[in-house]
Structure formats: C-alpha cells, structure tokens
Coordinates of C-alpha atoms in Angstrom, one line a residue:
X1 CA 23.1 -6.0 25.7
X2 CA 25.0 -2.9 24.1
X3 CA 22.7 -0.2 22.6
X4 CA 19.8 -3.0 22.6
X5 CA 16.5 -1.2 23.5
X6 CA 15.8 -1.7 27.2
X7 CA 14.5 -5.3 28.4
X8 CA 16.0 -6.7 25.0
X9 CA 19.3 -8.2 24.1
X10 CA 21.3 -7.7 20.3
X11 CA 21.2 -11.0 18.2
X12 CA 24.2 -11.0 16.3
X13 CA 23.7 -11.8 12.5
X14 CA 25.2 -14.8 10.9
X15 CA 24.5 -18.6 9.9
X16 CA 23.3 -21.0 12.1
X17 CA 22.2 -24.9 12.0
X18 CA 18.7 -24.3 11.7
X19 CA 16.9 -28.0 13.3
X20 CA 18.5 -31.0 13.3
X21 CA 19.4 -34.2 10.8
X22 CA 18.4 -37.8 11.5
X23 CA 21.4 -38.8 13.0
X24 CA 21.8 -35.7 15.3
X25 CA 18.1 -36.3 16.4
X26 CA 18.9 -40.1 17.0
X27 CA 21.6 -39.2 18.8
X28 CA 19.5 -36.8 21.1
X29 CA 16.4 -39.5 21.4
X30 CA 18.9 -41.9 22.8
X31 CA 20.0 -39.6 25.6
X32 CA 16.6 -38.4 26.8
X33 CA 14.4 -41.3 25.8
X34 CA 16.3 -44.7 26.1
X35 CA 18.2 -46.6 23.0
X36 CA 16.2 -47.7 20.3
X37 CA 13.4 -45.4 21.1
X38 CA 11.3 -44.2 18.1
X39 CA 11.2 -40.1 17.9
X40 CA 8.0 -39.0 18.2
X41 CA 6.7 -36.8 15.8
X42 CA 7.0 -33.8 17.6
X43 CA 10.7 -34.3 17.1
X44 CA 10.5 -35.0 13.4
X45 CA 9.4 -31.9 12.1
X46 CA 12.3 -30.6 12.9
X47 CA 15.0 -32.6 10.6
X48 CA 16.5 -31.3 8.2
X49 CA 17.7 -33.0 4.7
X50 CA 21.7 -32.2 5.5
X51 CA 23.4 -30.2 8.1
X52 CA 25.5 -28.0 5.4
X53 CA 21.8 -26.6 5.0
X54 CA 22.3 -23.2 7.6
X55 CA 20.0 -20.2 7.6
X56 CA 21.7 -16.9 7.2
X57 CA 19.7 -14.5 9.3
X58 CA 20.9 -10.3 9.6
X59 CA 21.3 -9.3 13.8
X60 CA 18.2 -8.2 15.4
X61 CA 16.9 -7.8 18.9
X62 CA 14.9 -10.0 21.0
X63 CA 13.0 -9.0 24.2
X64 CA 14.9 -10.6 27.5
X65 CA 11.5 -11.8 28.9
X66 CA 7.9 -13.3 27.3
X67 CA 5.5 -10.4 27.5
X68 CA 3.6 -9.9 30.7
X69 CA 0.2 -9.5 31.8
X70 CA 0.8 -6.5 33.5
X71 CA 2.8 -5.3 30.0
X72 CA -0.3 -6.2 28.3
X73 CA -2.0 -4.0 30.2
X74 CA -1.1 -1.5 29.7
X75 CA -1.7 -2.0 25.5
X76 CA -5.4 -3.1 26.8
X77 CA -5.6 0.2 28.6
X78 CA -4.1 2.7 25.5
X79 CA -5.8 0.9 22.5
X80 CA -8.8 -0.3 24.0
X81 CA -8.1 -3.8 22.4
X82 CA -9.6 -7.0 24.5
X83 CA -8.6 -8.4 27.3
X84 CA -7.5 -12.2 27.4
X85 CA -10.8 -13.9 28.3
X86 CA -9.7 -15.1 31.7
X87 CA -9.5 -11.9 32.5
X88 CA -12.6 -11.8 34.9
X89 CA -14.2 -7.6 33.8
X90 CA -10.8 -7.3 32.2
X91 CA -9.0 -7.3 35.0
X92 CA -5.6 -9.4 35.3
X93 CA -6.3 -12.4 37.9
X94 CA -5.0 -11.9 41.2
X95 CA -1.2 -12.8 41.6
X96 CA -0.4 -12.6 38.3
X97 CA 0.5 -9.4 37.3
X98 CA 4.1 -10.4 36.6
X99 CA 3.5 -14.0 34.8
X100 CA 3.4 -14.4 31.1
X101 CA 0.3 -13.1 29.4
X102 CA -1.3 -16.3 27.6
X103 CA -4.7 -17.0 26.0
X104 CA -3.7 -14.3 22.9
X105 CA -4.0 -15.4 19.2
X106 CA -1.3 -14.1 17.1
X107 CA -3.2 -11.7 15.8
X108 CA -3.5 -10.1 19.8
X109 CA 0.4 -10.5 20.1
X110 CA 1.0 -8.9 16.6
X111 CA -1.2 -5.9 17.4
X112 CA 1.1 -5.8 21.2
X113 CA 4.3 -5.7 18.9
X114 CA 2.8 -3.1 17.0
X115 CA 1.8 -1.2 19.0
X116 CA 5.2 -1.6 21.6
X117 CA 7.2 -0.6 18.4
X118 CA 8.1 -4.2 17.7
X119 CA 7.2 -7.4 16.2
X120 CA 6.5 -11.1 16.4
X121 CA 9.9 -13.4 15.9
X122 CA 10.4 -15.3 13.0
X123 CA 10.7 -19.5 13.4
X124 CA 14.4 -19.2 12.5
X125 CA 15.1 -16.0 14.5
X126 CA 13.2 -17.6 18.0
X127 CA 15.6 -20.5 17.3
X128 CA 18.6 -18.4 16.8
X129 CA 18.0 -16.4 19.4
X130 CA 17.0 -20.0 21.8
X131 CA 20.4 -22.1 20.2
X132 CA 22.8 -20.1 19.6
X133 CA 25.5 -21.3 16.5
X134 CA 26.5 -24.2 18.2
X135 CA 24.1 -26.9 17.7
X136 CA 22.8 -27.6 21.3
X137 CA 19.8 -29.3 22.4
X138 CA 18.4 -26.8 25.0
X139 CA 19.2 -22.9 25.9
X140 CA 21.6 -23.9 28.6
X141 CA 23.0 -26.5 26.6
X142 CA 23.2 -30.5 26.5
X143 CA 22.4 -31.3 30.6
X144 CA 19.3 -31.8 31.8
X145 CA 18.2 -30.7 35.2
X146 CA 14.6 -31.5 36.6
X147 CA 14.3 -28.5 38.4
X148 CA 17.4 -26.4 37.8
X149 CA 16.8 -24.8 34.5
X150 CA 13.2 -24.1 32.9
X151 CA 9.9 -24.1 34.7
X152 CA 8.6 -27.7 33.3
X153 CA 6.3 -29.9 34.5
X154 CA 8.3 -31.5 37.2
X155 CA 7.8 -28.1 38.9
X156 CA 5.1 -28.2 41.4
X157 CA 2.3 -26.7 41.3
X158 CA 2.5 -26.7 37.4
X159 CA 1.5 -23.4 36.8
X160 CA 3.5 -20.0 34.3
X161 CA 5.8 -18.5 36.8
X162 CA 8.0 -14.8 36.4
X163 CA 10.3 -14.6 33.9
X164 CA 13.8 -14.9 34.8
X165 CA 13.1 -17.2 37.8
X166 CA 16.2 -19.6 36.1
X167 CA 19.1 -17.8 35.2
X168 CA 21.1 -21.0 34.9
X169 CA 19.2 -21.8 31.8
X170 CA 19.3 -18.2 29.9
X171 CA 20.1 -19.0 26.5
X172 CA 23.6 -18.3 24.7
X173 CA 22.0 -14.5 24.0
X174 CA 21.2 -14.5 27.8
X175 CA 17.2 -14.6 27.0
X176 CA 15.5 -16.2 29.6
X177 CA 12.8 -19.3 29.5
X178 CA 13.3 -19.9 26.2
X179 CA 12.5 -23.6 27.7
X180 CA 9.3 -23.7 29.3
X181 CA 7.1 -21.4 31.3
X182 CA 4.7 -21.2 27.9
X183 CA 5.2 -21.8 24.1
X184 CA 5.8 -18.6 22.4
X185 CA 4.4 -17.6 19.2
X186 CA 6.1 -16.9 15.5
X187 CA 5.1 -15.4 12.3
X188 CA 6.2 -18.8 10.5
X189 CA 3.9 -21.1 9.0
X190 CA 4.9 -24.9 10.2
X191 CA 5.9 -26.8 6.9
X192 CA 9.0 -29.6 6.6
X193 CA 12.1 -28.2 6.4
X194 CA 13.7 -28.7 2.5
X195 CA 15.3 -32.2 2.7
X196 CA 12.8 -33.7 5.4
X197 CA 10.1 -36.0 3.1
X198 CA 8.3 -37.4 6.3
X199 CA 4.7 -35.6 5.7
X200 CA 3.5 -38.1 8.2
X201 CA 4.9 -36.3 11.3
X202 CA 3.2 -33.4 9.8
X203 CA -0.4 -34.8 10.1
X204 CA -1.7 -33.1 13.4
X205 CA 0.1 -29.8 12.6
X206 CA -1.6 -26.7 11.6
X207 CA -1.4 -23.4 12.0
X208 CA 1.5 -20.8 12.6
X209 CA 4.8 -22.8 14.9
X210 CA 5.2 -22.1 18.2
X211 CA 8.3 -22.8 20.2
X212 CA 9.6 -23.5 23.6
X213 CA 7.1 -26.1 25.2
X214 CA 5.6 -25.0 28.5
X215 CA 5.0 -25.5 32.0
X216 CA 3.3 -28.8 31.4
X217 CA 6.5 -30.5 29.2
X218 CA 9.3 -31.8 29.6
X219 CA 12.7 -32.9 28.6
X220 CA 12.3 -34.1 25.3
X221 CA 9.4 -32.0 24.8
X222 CA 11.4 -28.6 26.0
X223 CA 14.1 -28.8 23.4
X224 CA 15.4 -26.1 21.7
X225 CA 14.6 -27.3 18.1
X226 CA 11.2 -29.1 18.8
X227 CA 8.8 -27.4 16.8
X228 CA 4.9 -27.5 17.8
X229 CA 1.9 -25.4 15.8
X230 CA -1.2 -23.9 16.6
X231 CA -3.9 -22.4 15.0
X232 CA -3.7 -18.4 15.0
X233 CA -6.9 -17.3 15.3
X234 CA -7.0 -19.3 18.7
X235 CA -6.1 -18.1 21.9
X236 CA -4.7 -21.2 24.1
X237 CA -4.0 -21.4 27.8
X238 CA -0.4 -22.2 27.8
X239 CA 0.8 -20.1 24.7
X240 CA 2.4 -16.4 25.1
X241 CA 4.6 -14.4 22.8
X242 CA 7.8 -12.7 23.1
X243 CA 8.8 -10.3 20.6
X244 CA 11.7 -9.1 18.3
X245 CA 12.8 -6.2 16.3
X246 CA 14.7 -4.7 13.7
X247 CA 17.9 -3.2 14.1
X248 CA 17.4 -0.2 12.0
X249 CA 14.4 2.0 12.8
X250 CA 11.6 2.0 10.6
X251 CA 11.7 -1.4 9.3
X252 CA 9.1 -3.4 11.3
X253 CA 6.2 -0.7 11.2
X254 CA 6.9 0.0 7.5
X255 CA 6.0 -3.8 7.1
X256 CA 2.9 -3.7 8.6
X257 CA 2.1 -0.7 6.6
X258 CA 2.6 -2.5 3.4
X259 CA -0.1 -5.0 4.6
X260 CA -2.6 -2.0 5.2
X261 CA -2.2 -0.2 2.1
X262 CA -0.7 -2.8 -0.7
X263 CA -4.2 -2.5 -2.6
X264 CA -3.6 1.2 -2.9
X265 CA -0.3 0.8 -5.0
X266 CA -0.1 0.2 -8.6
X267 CA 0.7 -3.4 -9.6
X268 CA 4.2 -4.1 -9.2
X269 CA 5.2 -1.4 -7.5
X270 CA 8.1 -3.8 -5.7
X271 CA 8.3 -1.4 -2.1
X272 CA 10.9 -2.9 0.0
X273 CA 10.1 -2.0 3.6
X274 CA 13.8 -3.7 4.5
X275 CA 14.9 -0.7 2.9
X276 CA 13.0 1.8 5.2
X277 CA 14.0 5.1 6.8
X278 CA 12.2 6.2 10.2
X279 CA 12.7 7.6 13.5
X280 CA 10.6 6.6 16.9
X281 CA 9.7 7.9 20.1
X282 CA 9.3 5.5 22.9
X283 CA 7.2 6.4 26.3
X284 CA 8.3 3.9 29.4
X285 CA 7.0 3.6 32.9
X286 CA 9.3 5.3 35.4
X287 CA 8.8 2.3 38.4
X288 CA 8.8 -0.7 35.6
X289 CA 10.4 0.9 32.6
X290 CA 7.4 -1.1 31.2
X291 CA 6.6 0.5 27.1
X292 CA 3.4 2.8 28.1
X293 CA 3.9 4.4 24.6
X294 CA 5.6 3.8 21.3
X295 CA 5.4 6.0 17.9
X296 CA 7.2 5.9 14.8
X297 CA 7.5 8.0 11.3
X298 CA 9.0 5.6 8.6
X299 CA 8.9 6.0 4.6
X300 CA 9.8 2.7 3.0
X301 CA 10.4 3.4 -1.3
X302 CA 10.5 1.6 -3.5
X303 CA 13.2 -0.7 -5.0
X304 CA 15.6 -0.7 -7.9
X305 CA 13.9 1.6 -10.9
X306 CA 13.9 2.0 -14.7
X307 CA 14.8 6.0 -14.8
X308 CA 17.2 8.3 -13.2
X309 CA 15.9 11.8 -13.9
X310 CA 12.7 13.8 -13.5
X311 CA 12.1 13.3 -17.2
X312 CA 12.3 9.6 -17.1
X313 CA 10.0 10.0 -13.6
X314 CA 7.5 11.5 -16.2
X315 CA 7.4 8.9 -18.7
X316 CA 7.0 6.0 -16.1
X317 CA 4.3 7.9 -14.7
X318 CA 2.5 8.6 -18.2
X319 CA 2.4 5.0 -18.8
X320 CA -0.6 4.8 -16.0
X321 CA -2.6 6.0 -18.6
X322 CA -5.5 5.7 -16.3
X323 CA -4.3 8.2 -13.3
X324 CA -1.2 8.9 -14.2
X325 CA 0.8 7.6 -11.2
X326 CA 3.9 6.0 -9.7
X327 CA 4.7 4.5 -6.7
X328 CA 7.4 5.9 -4.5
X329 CA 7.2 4.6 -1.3
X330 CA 4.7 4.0 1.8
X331 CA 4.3 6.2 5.2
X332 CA 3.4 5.0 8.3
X333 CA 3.1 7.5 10.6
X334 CA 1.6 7.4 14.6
X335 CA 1.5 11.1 15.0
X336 CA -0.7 13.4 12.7
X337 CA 1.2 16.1 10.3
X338 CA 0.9 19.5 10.0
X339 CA 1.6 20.0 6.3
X340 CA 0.6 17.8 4.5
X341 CA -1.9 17.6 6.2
X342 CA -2.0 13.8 7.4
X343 CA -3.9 12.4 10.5
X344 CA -2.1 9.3 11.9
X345 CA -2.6 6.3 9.4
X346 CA -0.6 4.9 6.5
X347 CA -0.2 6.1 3.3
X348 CA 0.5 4.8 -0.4
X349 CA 3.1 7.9 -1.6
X350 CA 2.5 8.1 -5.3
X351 CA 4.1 10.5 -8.0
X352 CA 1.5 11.8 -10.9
X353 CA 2.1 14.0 -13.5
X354 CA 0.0 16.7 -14.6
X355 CA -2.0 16.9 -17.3
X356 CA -1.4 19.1 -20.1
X357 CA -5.0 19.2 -21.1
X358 CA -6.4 19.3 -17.5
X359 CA -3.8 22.1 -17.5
X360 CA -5.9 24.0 -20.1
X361 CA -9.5 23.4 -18.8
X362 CA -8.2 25.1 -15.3
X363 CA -6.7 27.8 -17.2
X364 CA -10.4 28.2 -19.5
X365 CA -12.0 28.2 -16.4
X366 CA -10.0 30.2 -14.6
X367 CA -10.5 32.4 -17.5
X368 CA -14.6 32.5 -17.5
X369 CA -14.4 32.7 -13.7
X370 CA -12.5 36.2 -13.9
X371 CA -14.8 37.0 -17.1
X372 CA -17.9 36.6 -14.6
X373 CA -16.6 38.3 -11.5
X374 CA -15.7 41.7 -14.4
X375 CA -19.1 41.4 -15.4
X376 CA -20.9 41.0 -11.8
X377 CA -18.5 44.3 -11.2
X378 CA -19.7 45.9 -14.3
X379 CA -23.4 45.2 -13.3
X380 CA -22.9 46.6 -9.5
X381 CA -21.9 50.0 -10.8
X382 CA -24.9 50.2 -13.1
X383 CA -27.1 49.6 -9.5
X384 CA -28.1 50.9 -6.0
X385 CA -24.6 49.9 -4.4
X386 CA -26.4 47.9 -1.8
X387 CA -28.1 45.8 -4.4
X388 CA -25.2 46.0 -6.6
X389 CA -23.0 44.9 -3.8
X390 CA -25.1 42.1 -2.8
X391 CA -25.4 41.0 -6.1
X392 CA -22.2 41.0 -7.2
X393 CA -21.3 38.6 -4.2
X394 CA -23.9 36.4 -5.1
X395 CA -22.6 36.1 -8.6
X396 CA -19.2 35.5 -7.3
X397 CA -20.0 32.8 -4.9
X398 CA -21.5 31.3 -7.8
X399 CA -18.7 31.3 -9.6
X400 CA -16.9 30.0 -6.7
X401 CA -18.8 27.0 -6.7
X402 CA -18.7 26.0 -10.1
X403 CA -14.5 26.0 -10.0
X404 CA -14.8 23.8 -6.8
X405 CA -17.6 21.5 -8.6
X406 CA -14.7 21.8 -11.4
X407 CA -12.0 21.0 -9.3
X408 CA -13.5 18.2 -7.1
X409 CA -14.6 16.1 -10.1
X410 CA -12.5 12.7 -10.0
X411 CA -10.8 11.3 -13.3
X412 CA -9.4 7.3 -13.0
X413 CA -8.2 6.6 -9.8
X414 CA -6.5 9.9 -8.8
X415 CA -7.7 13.1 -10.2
X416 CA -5.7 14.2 -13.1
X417 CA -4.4 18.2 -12.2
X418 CA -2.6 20.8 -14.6
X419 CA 0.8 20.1 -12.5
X420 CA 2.6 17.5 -11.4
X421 CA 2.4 16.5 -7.5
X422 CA 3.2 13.6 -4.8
X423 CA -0.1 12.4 -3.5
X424 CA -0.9 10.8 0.0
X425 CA -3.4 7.7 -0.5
X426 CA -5.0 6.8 2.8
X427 CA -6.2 3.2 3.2
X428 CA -9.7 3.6 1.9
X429 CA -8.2 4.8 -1.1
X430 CA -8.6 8.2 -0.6
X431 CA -5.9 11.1 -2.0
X432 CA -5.7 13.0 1.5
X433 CA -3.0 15.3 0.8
X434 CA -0.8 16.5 -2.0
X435 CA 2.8 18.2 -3.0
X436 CA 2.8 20.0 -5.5
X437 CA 5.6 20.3 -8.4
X438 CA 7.9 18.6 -6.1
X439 CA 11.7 19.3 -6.3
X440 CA 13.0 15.9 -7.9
X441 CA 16.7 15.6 -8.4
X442 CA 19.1 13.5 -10.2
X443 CA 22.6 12.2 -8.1
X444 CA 25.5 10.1 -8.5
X445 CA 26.0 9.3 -5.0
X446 CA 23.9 9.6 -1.5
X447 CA 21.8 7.4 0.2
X448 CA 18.2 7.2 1.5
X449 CA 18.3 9.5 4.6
X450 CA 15.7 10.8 7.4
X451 CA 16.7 13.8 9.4
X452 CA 14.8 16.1 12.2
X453 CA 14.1 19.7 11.9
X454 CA 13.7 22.2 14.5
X455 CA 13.4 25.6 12.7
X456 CA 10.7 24.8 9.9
X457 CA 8.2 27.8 8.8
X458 CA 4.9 27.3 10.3
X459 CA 2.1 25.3 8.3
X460 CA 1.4 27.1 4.9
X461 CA 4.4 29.8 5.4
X462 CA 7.8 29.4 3.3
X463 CA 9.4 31.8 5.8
X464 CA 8.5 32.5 9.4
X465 CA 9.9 34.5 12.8
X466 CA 12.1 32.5 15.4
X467 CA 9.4 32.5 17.5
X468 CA 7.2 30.8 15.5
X469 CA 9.0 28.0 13.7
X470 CA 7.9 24.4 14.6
X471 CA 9.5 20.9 14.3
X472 CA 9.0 18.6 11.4
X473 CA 10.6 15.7 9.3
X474 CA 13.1 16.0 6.2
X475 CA 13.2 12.9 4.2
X476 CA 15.6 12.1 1.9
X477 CA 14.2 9.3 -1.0
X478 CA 17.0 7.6 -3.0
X479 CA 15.3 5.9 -5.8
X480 CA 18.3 3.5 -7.3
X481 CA 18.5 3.2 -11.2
X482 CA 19.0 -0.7 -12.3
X483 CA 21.5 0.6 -15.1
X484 CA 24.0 3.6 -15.0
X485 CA 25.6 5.3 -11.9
X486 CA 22.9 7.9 -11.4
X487 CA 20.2 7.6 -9.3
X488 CA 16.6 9.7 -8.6
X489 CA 16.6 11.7 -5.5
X490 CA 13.1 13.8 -3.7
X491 CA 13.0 15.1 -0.8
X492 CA 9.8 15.7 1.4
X493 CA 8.8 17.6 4.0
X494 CA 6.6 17.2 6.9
X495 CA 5.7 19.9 9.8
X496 CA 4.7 19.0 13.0
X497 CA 3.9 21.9 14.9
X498 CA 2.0 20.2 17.5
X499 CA 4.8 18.4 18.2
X500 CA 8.1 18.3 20.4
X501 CA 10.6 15.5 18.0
X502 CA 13.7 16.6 20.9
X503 CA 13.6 12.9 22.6
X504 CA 12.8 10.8 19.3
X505 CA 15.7 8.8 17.8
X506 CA 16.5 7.3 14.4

C-alpha cells in the first residue's frame, strides 16, 4: 500500500480500457452464458464504440474494504445523522457489526466520505481500481469459481458477509469484494458510453451507477465492467459504498465546499478545487483503527487570472461595480479560527477594494464624532462634575452609536469600506470576518503552498511572549497570470489558539 492512508491501497494513475466493445463482450457472453446467447442488457451498457477509446484517470486511493456497519457507527454516533432504517432504535442488528453497511442513499454515503475525510469513487475510478489495465472480466481475472472468489449467490445462506472473507479474488490493487457481497455506489450518472448507440439497454436505468453485483448474482452478473443504476435518493437492501480519495490533501473537502458556497461567488469566478492546498488531522480507534474523527483546513483559488500585480487586483475588483469584489479562493475549514475569527463552515474568500468616497464619509465622521466628544468635554467643565461627568458619557455613547449605525449600514452585496480588505463569506451570505489592507505581492516563480505555525502572536497581538504564542495556518495563494511570467501572490494567516496542529499532516 505504500504511504496509502490506513485500510486503503494507492491506485496508480494512467489509462485504462474503460468497459468493453461488442466483440470483447461477445466473446465473454459465450464463455459464461452458452454460444449464440443474446447479452442481456445489463451487459450492454457497458460497450464502448472502439477499444482505442481509454480513460486517463490521475492515482488516487481506494479504501481496502466496503464501509462497515460498525464504521458507520461510529459517523451515526459523532454527527448525529440517521441510522439505516433496519436499524431497530438505531442500533446495528445483532451479528453484524462487521458486514457491509447497506440501506444508505448516496447522499448517506457522501456525507460518511465527508465526514471520514474522503469521498465517493467515480464510475471509471471503481472500475480501475476493480480491472486493473489489463482488460479482464472479473477482479481475480478470467476463471470462474462458484464458491472460491466473491460472496455470490451460490453461497448459502445468501446473506452480506465480512469483508475480506476471499482473498483469492482481491482485485489487481489487492481490494477486496470488488465482486459481490453488495453493489457499491459512484458519483457517476449511468449514460452510454460515446460510441455505444443502443438506448434500448438503457430503458430501465436511472439514477447514479452502481458497481459490483451482490450476494444475490452471479457470474455474468458479478463482472467487473457490468454496470447497474439506482436511484440516489433511495436506500436499497443490497447496496453499500466504498470510498476513495485524493492523493494530495485538501482536494476532496475543497469540492464539497464549492457545492456549499458556489452562490456566494461572483459569476465566473472559475475556482478549481483540483488545485487545492490543505492539511488534515485524522482521529482512529486504538482496537479497530476504525476513523472516529477526521478534520481538514483546505483553500482552493482560483484558476488562471487576467492581472499579475496589486494594481491590476484593483481594477478587476473595481469592475464589480456593485460591491466591489473578487474571488480568490474558498475555505473549508472543520475547526473554528482564532483570527479571523471563523467558526467551522465554508467560506467564499473574496478581495474588495476600498472605497475612496466611503474613505471620506468615515473620515467626516470620524471628524463630527471627535467635534462632539470636545464639545460634551467643554460642557462638563461648565457643570457639577458629577453631572458633567455623567453627561458627557451620555453624549459620547451617543456618539458611539451613531458611528456603529454608520458603520453597520450595508452597500450592494458587501459593504463598501475606506480600505481595501479580504472578506470571509459564510454560506448564508454573510461577511463574517475580514483582513484588512492585505499584503499582496507580485512573483516570478513559487507555487501555491500551506505551511503550520507554532510561534504565532496571540489573537489581536502582532508580537507576543514565548509563553503565550499559539499555533495557526500560513497560506500561501499563487494566483497564475494567463499572459507574462509573473504571477499574484497573498498570503493569509490564521490562529488557532485553541488548538494543538503537532499531529496534523499535509
């Protein structure tokens, strides 16, 4: 497995012969169905026009096993998310702590992957990770064995039984029951593959594919390219999930991030959460090494740019005439933040320059607020001083609230200010937190770069006593210019001081 993440195995990048053509299918009915049989559809949906056609997938990881009950329980138990609904008062059913987890939709198993610091395979990736690159039928290869390989339907009883339970029939990655036991679920959406024209075998399929057959098929049915679909806001008794992940950190959450706050972005803003930076923290069960915990901090900018300096930053930004704003990138982050001041959520990361004129009305009021407070002083030496004192005060807090009425009142969709700052858009659309006249740099080499901290200031100090410093987050954003060598370079800060980042990894 290398450095995979414990209980998954490394997927090496690459092509592979995605499905199969006519021929290669006729070739396989023949063996496992008789001469002259007719496919069934099942096995049509999965031709392709012409075997040159190969998918080109990047390495990943995929998880050994199919998730667990007793793995799902523990999700059930931290989120407070539902229980399957044969789960009699949520509990798992007696003797099958250790069998696959089934009756989830998709939506359940995304929400696991989430929260396990994962995510849902990919059609081409299960297959990749099932197949191999060299075009067999099954995991194990081109034999078939009633009862030596997968849990089918030749078993008896027919019932989901602990992963691993056939190591003959690991696939080439050495993942196991990636024939039988239950269909696993995808993030693909079943449709023919380019070159197949037969819609027909495409009639009683819906939904999102899942892959692998069950406990209930066989042969036929269990190969390694036969694809099946089901609808994903159903939970079904024979259908689990495994799940995959990114190589590089940051990646998978910054994707479901996007989803969360893509409304909060100006149009076009073209984030690329491929291109995210992050590190994670993962929390595992001493007994079972089973994930109890998983958290991540990930920024995710934006892609290729029109400017390469802070003046060209400016002039993007001005052309938001409304608020101002650009998009810089999203954060995701499962742990709140010191400063700025961010609970755990995901934010749209926007750059907004200041307004010159809002500039002037906060210096004029900043002027009438100090004319006021000379004249409440004025007035409080012309009195008792206990009247005069309370007076003045009075005056004074009334001043106080007029230049937080002042500041407070929203213009367009993000307050115009006097300066320029980096804003933190929550989900509701809310600016949460802000930076202000951040340090924007132009380069001509470097790269997009994430790095822990161990002697930051405390939360509002620029300097601070051994002591007292506290942990925190530098990030590094590279925004890449389409045209010319030179590229646009901030860097953020964040302070955790409520939290220990010693045992989290990039």
């Amino acid at each position: 497995t290398g450095d995979a993440p414990a209980g998954m195995v490394l997927v090496t990048g690459g092509e592979f012969p995605l499905g199969v053509t006519a021929v290669e299918l006729r070739t396989f009915v023949d063996e496992m169905l008789g001469k002259k049989r007719k496919p069934k559809p099942l096995m049509e949906r999965s031709i392709v026009g012409k075997r040159k056609q190969k998918v080109n997938l990047p390495s990943f990881y995929m998880d050994v096993n199919e998730v667990t009950n007793a793995q799902y329980r523990l999700f059930v138990d931290a989120t407070g998310w539902s229980a399957p609904s044969h789960w009699e008062d949520g509990k798992i059913p007696d003797g099958e702590e250790s069998r696959p987890v089934t009756k989830v939709s998709l939506k359940d198993a995304q929400a696991y992957a989430r929260w396990a610091g994962k995510r849902i395979p990919s059609e081409a990736e299960w297959e990749k990770a099932a197949r191999g690159t060299d075009n067999r039928w099954f995991p194990w290869g081109n034999d078939w064995n009633d009862t030596g390989f997968c849990n089918n339907a030749l078993q008896k009883p027919p019932h989901a039984t602990t992963p691993g339970q056939f190591p003959d029939g690991a696939s080439p990655f050495q993942c196991n029951d990636m024939a039988g036991n239950v269909w696993e679920w995808t993030t693909t959406y079943i449709a023919p593959y380019a070159g197949n024209e037969n819609n027909a075998c495409f009639n009683q399929a819906r939904g999102h594919v899942i892959r692998g057959g069950g406990y209930l098929n066989t042969t036929h049915e269990l190969a390694a390219f036969i694809r099946n679909a089901a609808d994903p806001q159903n939970a079904f008794e024979g259908v689990g999930f495994r799940c995959a992940r990114s190589i590089k950190t940051g990646i998978d959450v910054s994707h479901y991030a996007l989803n969360e706050v893509s409304t909060q972005l100006p149009p076009g803003s073209g984030i690329d959460p491929d291109d995210a930076i992050g590190i994670e923290y993962t929390q595992r069960q001493s007994n079972t090494n089973y994930i109890e915990s998983a958290s991540s901090f990930a920024l995710a900018p934006i892609g290729e740019v029109n400017y390469s300096n802070l003046d060209g930053l400016q002039r993007e930004a001005k052309t938001n005439k409304e608020d101002g704003t650009v998009a810089l990138a999203i954060l995701t982050t499962d742990v709140a933040v010191g400063e700025p001041a961010l609970d755990a959520g995901n934010y749209a990361v926007l750059y907004q320059k200041g307004d010159p004129k809002e500039a002037k009305k906060v210096a004029q009021a900043k002027e009438r607020e100090d004319k006021k407070k000379a004249t409440a002083k004025e007035r409080s030496k012309k009195r008792a001083p206990k009247k005069g004192k309370g007076k003045e005060k009075e005056v004074v807090e009334e001043v106080a609230e007029e230049a937080e009425g002042e500041k407070e009142k929203p213009s367009g969709l993000a307050r115009l200010v006097g300066y320029d700052r980096i804003i933190f858009v929550n989900e509701e659309g809310t600016i949460v937190a802000e930076v202000r006249d951040p340090k924007v740099d132009t380069v001509t080499s470097g790269s997009r770069s994430i790095a822990i901290k161990k002697d930051l200031p405390p939360v509002g100090k620029t300097v601070g006593r051994p002591g007292e410093l506290v942990h925190g987050v530098h990030a590094n954003l590279i925004l890449d210019a389409k045209f010319g060598s030179k590229s646009l370079a901030i860097g953020l800060t964040f302070k955790m001081p409520d939290l220990d980042l010693s045992n989290w990894s990039y």
